[in-house]
Every structure is written in C-alpha cells, then in structure tokens.
PDB file of C-alpha atoms and ligand atoms in Angstrom:
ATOM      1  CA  UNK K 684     110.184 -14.547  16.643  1.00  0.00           C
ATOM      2  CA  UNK K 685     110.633 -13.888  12.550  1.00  0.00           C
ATOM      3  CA  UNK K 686     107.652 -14.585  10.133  1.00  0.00           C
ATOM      4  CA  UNK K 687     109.192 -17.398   9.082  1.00  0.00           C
ATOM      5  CA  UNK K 688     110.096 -19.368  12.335  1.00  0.00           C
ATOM      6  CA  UNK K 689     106.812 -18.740  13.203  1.00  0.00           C
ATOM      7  CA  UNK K 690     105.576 -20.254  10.188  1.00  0.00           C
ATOM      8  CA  UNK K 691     107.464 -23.150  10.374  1.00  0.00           C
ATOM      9  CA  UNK K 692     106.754 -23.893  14.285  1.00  0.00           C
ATOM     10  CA  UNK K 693     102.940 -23.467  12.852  1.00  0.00           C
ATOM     11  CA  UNK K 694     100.928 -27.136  13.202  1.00  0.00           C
ATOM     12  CA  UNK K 695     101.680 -28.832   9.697  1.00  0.00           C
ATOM     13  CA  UNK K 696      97.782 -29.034   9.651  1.00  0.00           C
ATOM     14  CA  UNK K 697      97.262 -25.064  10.139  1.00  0.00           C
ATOM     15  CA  UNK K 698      93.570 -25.305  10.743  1.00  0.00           C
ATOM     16  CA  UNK K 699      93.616 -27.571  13.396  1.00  0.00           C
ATOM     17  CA  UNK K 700      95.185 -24.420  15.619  1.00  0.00           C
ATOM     18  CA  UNK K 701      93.960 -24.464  19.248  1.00  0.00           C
ATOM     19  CA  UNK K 702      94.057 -21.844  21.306  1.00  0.00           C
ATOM     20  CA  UNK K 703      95.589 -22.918  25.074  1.00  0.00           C
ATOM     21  CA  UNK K 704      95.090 -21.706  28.346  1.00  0.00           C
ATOM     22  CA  UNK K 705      99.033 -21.249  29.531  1.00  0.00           C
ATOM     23  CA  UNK K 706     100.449 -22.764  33.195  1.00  0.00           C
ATOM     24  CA  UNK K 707     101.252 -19.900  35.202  1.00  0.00           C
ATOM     25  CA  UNK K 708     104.880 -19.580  35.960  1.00  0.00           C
ATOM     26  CA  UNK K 709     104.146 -19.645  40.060  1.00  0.00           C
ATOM     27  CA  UNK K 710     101.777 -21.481  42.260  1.00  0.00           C
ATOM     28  CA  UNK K 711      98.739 -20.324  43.409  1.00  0.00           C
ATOM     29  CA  UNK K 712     100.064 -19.236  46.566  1.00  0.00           C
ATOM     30  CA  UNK K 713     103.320 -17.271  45.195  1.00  0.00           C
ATOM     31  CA  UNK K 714     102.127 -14.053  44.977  1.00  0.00           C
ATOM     32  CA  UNK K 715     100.406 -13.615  48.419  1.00  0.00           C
ATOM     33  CA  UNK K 716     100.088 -11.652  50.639  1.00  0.00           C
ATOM     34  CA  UNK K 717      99.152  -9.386  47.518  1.00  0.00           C
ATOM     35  CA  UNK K 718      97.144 -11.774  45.519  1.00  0.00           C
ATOM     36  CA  UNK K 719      95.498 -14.844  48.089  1.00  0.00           C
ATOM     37  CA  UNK K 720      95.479 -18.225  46.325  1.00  0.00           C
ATOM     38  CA  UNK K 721      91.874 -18.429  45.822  1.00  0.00           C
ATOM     39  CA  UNK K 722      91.665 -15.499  43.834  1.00  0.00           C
ATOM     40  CA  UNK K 723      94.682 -16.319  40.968  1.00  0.00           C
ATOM     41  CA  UNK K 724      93.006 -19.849  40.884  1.00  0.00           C
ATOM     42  CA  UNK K 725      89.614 -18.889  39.923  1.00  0.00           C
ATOM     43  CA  UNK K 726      90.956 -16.066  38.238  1.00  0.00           C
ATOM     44  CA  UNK K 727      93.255 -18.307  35.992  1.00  0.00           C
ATOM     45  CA  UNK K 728      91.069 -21.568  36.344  1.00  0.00           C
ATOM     46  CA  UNK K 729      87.857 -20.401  35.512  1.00  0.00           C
ATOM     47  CA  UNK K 730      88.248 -16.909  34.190  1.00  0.00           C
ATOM     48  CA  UNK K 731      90.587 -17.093  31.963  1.00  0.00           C
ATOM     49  CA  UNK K 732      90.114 -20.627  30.829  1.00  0.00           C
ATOM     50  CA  UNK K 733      86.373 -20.223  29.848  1.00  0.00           C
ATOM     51  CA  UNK K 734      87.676 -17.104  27.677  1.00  0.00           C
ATOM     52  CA  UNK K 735      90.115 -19.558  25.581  1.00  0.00           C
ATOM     53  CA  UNK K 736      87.514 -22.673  25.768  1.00  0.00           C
ATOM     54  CA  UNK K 737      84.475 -19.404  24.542  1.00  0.00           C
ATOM     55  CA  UNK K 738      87.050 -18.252  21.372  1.00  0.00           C
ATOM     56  CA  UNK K 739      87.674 -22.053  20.682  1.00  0.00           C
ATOM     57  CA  UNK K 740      83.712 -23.132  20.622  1.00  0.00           C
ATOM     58  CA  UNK K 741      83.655 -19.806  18.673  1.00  0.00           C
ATOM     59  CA  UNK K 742      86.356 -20.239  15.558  1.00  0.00           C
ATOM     60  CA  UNK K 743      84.616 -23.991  15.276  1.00  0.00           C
ATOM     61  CA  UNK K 744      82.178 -22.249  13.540  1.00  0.00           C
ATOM     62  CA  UNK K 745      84.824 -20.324  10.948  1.00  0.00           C
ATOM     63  CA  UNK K 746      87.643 -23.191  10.162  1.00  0.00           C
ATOM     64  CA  UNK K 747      89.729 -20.509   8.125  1.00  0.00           C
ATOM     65  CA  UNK K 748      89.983 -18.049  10.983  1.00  0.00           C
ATOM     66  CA  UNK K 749      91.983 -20.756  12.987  1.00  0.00           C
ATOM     67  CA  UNK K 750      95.368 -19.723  11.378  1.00  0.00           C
ATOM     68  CA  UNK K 751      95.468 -16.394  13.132  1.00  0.00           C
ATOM     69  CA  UNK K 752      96.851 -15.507  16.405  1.00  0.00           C
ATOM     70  CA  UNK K 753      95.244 -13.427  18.992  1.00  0.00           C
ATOM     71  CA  UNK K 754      96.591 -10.099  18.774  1.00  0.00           C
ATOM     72  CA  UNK K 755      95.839 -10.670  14.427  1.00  0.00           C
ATOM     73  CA  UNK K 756      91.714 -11.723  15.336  1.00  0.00           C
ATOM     74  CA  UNK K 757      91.322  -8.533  17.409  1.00  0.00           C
ATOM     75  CA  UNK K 758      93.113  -6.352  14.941  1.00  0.00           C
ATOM     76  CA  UNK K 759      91.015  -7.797  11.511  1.00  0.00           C
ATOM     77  CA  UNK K 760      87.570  -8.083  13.648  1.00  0.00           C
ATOM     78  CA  UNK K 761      86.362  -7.184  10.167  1.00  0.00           C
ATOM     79  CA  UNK K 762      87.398  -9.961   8.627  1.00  0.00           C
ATOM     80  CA  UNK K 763      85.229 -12.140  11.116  1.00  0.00           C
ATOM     81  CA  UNK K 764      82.207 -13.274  10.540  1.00  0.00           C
ATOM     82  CA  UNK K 765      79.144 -11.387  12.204  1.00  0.00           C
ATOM     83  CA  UNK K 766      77.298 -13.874  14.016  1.00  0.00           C
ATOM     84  CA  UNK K 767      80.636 -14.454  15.844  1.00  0.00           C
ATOM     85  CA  UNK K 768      82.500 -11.171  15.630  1.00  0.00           C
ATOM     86  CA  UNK K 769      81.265 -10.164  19.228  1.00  0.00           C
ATOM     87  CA  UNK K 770      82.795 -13.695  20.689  1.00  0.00           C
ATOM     88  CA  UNK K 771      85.685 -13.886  18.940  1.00  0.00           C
ATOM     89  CA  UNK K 772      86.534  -9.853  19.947  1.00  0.00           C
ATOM     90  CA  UNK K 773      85.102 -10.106  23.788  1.00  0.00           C
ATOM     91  CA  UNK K 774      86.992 -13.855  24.243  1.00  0.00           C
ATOM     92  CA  UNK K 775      90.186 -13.188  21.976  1.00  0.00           C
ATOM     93  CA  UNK K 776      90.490 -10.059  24.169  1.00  0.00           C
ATOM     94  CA  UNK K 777      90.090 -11.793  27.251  1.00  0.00           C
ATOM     95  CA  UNK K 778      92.410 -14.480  26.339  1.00  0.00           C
ATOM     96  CA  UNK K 779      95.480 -12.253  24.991  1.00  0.00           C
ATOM     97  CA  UNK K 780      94.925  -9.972  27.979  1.00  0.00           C
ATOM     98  CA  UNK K 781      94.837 -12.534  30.607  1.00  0.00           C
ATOM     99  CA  UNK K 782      97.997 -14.212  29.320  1.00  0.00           C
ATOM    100  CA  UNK K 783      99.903 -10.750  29.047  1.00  0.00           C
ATOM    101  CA  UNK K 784      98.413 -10.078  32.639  1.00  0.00           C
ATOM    102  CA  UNK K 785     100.129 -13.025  34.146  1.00  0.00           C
ATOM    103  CA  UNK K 786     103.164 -12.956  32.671  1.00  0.00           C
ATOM    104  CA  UNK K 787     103.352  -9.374  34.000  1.00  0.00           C
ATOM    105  CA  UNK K 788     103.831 -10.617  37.563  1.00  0.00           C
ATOM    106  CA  UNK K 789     106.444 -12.792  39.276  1.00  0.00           C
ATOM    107  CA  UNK K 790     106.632 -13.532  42.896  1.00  0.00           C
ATOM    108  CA  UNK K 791     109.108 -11.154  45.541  1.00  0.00           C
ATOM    109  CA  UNK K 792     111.863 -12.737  47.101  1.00  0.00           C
ATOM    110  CA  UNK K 793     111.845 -12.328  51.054  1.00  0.00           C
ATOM    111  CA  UNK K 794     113.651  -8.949  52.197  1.00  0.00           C
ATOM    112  CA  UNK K 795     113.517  -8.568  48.314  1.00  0.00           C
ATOM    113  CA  UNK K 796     113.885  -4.659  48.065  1.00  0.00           C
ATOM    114  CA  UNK K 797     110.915  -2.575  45.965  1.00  0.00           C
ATOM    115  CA  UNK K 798     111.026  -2.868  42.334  1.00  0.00           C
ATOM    116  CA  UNK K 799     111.676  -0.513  40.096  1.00  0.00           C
ATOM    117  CA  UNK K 800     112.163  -1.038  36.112  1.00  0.00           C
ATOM    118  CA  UNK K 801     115.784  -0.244  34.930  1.00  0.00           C
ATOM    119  CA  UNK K 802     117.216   0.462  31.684  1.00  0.00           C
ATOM    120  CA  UNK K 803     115.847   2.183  28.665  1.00  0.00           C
ATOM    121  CA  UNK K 804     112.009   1.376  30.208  1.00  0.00           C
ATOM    122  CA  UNK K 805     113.243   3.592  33.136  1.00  0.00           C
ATOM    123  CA  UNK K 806     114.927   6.226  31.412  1.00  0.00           C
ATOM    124  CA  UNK K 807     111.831   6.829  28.918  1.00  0.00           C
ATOM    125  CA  UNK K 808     109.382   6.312  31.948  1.00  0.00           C
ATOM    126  CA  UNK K 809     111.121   9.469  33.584  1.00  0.00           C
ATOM    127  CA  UNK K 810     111.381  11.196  30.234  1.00  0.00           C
ATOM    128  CA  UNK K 811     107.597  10.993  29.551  1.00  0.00           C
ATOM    129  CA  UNK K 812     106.050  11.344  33.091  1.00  0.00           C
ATOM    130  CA  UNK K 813     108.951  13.097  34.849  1.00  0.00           C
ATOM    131  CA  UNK K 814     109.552  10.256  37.531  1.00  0.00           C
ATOM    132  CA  UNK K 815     108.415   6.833  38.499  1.00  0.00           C
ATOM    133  CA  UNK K 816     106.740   7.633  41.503  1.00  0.00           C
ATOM    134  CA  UNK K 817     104.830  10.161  38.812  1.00  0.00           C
ATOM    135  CA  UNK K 818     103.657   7.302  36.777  1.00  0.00           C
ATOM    136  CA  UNK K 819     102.604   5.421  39.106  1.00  0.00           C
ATOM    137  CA  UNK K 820     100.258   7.760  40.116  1.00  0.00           C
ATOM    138  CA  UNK K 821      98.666   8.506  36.597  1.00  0.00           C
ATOM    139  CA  UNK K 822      98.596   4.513  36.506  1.00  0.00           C
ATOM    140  CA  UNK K 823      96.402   4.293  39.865  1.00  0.00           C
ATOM    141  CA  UNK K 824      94.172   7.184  38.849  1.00  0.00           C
ATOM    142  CA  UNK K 825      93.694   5.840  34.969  1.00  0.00           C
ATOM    143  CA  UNK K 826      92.888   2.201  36.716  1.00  0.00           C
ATOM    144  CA  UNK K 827      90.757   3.997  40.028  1.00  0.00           C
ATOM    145  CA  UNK K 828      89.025   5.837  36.699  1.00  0.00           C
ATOM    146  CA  UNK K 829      87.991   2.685  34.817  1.00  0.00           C
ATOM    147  CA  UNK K 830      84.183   2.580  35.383  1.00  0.00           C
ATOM    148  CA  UNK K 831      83.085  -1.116  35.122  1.00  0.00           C
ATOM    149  CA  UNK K 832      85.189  -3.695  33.450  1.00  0.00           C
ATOM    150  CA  UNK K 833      88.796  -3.028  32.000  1.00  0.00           C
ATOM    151  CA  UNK K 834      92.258  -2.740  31.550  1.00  0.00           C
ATOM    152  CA  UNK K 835      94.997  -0.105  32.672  1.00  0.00           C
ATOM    153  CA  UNK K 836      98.172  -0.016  30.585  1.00  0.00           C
ATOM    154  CA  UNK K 837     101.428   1.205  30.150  1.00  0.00           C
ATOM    155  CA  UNK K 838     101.803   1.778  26.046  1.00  0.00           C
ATOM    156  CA  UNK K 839     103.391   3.602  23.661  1.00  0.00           C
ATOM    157  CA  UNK K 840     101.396   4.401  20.164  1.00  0.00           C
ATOM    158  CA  UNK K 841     102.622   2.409  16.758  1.00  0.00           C
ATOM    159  CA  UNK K 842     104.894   5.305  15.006  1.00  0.00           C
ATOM    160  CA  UNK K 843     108.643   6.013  15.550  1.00  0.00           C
ATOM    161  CA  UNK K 844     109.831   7.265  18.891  1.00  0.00           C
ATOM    162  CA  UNK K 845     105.827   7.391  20.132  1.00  0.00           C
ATOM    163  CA  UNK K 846     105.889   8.487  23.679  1.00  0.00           C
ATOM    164  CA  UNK K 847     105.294   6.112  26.669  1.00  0.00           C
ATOM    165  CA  UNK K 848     101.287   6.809  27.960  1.00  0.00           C
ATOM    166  CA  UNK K 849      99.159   5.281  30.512  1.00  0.00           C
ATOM    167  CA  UNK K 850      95.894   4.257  28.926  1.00  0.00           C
ATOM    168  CA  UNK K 851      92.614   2.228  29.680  1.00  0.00           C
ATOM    169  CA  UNK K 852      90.510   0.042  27.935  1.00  0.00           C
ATOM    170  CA  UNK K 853      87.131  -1.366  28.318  1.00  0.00           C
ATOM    171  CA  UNK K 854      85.932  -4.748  28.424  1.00  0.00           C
ATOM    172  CA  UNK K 855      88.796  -6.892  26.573  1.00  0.00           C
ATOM    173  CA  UNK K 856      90.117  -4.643  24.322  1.00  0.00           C
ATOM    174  CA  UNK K 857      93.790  -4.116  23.854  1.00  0.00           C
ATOM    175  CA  UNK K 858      95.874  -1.651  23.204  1.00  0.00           C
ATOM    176  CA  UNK K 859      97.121  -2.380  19.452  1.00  0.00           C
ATOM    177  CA  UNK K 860      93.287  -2.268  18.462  1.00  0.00           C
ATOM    178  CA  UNK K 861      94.115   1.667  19.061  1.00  0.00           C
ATOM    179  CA  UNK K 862      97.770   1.210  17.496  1.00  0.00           C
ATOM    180  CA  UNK K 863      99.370   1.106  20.535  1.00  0.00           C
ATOM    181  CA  UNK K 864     102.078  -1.349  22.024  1.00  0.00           C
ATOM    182  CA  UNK K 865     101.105  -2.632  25.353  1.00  0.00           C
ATOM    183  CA  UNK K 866     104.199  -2.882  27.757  1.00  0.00           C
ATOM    184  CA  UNK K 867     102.856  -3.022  31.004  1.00  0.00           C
ATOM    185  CA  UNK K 868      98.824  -4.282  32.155  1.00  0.00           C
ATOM    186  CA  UNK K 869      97.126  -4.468  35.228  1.00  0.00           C
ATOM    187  CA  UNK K 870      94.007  -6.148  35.383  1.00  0.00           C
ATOM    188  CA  UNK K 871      90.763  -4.163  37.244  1.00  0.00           C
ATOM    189  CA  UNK K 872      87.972  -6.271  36.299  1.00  0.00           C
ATOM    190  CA  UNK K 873      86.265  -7.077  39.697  1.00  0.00           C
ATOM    191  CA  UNK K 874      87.482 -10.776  39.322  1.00  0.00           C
ATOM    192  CA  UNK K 875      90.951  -9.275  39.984  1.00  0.00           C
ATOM    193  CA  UNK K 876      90.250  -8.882  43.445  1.00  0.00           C
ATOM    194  CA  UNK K 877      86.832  -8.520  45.011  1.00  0.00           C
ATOM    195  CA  UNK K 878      87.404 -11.610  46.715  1.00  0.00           C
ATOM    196  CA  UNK K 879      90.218 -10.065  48.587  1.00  0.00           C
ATOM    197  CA  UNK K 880      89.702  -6.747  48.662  1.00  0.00           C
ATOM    198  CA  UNK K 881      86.019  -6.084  48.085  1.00  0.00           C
ATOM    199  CA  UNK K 882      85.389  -2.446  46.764  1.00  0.00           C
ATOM    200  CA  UNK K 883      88.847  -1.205  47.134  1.00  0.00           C
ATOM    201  CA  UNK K 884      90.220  -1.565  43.966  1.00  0.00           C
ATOM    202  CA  UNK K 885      92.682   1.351  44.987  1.00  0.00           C
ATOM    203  CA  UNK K 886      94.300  -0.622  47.409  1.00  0.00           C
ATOM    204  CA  UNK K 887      94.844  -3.373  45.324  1.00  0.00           C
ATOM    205  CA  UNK K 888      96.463  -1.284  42.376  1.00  0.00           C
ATOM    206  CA  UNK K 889      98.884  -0.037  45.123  1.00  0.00           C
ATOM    207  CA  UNK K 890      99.326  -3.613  46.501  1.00  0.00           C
ATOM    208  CA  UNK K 891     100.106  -4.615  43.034  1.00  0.00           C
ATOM    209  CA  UNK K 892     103.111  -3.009  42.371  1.00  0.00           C
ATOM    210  CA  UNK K 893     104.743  -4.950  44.547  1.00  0.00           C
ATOM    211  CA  UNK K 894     104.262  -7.830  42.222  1.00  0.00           C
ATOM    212  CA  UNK K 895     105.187  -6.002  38.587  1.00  0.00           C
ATOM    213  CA  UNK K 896     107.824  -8.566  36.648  1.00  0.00           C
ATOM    214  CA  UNK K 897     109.928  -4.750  35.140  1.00  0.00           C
ATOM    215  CA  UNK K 898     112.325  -7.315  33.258  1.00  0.00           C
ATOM    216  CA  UNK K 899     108.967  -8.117  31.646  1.00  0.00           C
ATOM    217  CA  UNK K 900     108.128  -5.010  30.953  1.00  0.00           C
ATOM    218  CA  UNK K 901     111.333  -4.156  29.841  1.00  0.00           C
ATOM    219  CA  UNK K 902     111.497  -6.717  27.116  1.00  0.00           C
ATOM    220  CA  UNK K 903     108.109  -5.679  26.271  1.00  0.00           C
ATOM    221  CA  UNK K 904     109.373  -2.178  25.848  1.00  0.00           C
ATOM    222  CA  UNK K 905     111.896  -3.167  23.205  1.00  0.00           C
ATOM    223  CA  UNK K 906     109.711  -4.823  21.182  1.00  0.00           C
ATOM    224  CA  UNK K 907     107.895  -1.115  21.417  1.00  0.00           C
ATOM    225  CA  UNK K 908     108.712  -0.400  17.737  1.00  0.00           C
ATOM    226  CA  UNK K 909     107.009  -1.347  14.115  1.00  0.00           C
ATOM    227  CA  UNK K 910     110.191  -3.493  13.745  1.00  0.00           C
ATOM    228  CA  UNK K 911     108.825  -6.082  15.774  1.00  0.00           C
ATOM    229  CA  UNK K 912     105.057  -6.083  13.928  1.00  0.00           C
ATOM    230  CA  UNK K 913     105.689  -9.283  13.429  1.00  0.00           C
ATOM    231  CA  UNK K 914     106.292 -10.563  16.665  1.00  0.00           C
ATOM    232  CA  UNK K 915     103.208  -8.783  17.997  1.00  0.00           C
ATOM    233  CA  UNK K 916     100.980 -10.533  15.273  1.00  0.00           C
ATOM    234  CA  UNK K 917     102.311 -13.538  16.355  1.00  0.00           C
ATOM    235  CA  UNK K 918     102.303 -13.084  20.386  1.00  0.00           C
ATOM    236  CA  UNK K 919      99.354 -15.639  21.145  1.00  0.00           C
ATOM    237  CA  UNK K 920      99.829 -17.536  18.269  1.00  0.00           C
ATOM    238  CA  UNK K 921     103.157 -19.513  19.226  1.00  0.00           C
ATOM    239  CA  UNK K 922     103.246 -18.778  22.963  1.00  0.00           C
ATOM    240  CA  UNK K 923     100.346 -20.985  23.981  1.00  0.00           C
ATOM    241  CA  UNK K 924     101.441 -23.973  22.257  1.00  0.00           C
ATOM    242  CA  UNK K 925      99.788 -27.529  23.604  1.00  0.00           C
ATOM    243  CA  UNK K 926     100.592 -29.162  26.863  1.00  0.00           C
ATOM    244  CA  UNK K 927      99.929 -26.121  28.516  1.00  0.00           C
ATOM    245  CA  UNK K 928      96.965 -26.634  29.765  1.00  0.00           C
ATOM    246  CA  UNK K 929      96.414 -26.996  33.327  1.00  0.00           C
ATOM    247  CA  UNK K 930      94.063 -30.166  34.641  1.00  0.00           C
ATOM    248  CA  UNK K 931      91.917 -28.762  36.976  1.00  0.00           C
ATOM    249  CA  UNK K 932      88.819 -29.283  38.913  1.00  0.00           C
ATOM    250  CA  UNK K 933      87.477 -26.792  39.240  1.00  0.00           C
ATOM    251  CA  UNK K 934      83.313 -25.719  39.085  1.00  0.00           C
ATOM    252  CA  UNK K 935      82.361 -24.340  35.370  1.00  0.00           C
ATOM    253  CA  UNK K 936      81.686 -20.558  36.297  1.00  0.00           C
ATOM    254  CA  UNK K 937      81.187 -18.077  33.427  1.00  0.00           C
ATOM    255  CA  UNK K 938      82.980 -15.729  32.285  1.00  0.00           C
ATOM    256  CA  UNK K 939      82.089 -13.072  34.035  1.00  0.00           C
TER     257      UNK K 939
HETATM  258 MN1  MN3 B 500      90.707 -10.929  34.607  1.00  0.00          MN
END
C-alpha cells in the first residue's frame, strides 16, 4: 500500500487509532493434527489479544503516539516515552509478531503433497543456503537454539540484493529493529506448544513445516527491498482495521 492510500484509509480522527486483534483466517481446529485447537485458541485468544489490549492501555497514556503503526513504534522506541517505552516495545512486538505468525500458516488440504516455496523465494533460498532441505535445518537449529522466549526467522537485511539469513530474536523483537525484512516466522515461545508437545520444541518446529503458507512468504519476499519501506511502516497500521476482533469467552490469562 502507497503513503498516500494509507493516509487516506487512516481514521479521519487519527488519534483515535486502535490497535485490533485480527480473526484468524481458519478455525481453531484447521491446522491439527500439527497445532490441536486448544492451543491456537489460547494462543490467539488470550495471548495475543492481551498483547494488543497491553499496547492499547499503554498509548492511552501518550495520545500522539496513536498515529503510528506497529512496525513504526518498535523502530522509533526512542521517540516513546520512558515510563511506557518497555510496554509499548514488549506488547507492540508481541502484537506485530503474532499477527505475522498467523498469517504465516494456512491449513493442508487432504493428500495435499509437502510444501515447498516456489519462485524467486525458492531460487534465492537455494542460492543462499544451497538447498531447501539445507535451510530448513539452519531454521530448526536457530529455533532449537533460542534459549527462553523468541522468534526464529527467515530475513534478509535492509540494503540492495541483502542475502536471505535465518535469524532469532528474543522476547518480541522483530527483525526490522536490526534492519532486516522478516519473510518467514515461526513462533517458539513455550505458549506455541507446550500444551501439545511439552518440552519438545524440536518436534514441533519439524511438525510445523507442514503448515508454512510459502505463497505468504513469497509475497513477503518481494516486498524484501527498501522500495517497499513504506509498506513495512505501514504493515500493522492498516491491516488490523476494526471489526476484526473476535468475541470470545475466554478466562483473562496474562501475557505470558
Ligand atoms: Mn506466541
């Protein structure tokens, strides 16, 4: 999306900007036997949701900071305030991730064939690790590697024909924090799957792949390039417009 589309699809009333949790594209169910029900509901549900209501209850306090997106409050933590910087970085984080995390996913088809990516994405995956079955290795071990809470991505850095790289991050922070595009994210914060799979976080990272949305990805991977800053500020900003919301009733839990 341009700057100015997304200035015009802005609220008329800019600082009355609230951040959404967004609907999942699949039920609860969809993406078993790899992810059971229970764990995408509380992880959607509750997790994420008490990240976007935490940023909200956070920016109340800071009116002006309610123009930005995301992806912009995580890149100008600077510019926040100091009695909320930590909330606004840990819950902006934990919103922007979550939604990229989801959207990452889509269910398989039965007798649906293992996924691979295609295109450019898989020509530049075996340029930079050699093959796919090589990344996914270097993916496992970076996400097996993670000690506590984090992220394992798939990025390339922010300059002209960067190279694709498997990296890690701790807590909620993303990639372009460390100018870098995020294209691909799996989620290894125990909430991900102790439920199902208790300890073995390796078994769900192999599990997982069975679930990767590579069109996704792939669309991800062309935006990949400063030509598309804009769109990057604005991911988070425009994509969780309201209505989104899901009506649930579910028990307040914390955020982790
Ligand atoms: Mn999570």
């Amino acid at each position: 999306m341009n700057k100015a589309l997304a200035d015009e699809l802005r609220p008329a009333d800019a600082n009355l900007k609230t951040h959404h949790l967004p609907p999942l594209k699949f039920d609860y169910a969809a993406l078993e036997p790899w992810i059971d029900a229970r764990t995408l509901r509380l992880h959607h549900d509750v997790h994420h949701r008490v990240y976007v209501e935490n940023l909200n209850a956070a920016l109340a306090k800071c009116p002006e900071l309610r123009v930005h997106a995301t992806l912009w409050l995580l890149q100008n933590l600077d510019s926040v305030p100091e009695d909320i910087r930590s909330a606004v970085h840990h819950n902006a984080g934990g919103h922007a991730n979550h939604r990229m995390f989801w959207r990452s996913m889509k269910p398989v088809a039965v007798n649906e064939p293992a996924r691979e990516p295609g295109g450019a994405l898989a020509a530049a995956i075996n340029r930079d690790f050699g093959s796919f079955e090589a990344f996914k290795t270097c993916f496992e071990e970076a996400g097996a590697g993670v000690f506590g809470s984090g992220w394992v991505w798939l990025a390339r850095p922010r300059q002209p024909d960067g190279k694709l790289e498997v990296m890690t991050t701790g807590g909620h922070d993303h990639p372009l924090m460390v100018d870098r595009f995020p294209i691909l994210v799996n989620d290894v914060w125990e909430h991900a799957y102790y439920l199902q799979y208790e300890y073995r976080r390796d078994a769900y990272m192999k599990a997982w792949w069975s679930l990767v949305d590579w069109d996704e990805a792939e669309r991800c991977f062309d935006l990949s390039d400063n030509s598309a800053v804009d769109i990057w500020e604005d991911e988070g900003g425009n994509v969780d417009q309201p209505g989104g919301t899901i009506q649930t009733a579910m028990p307040d839990a914390s955020g982790d």
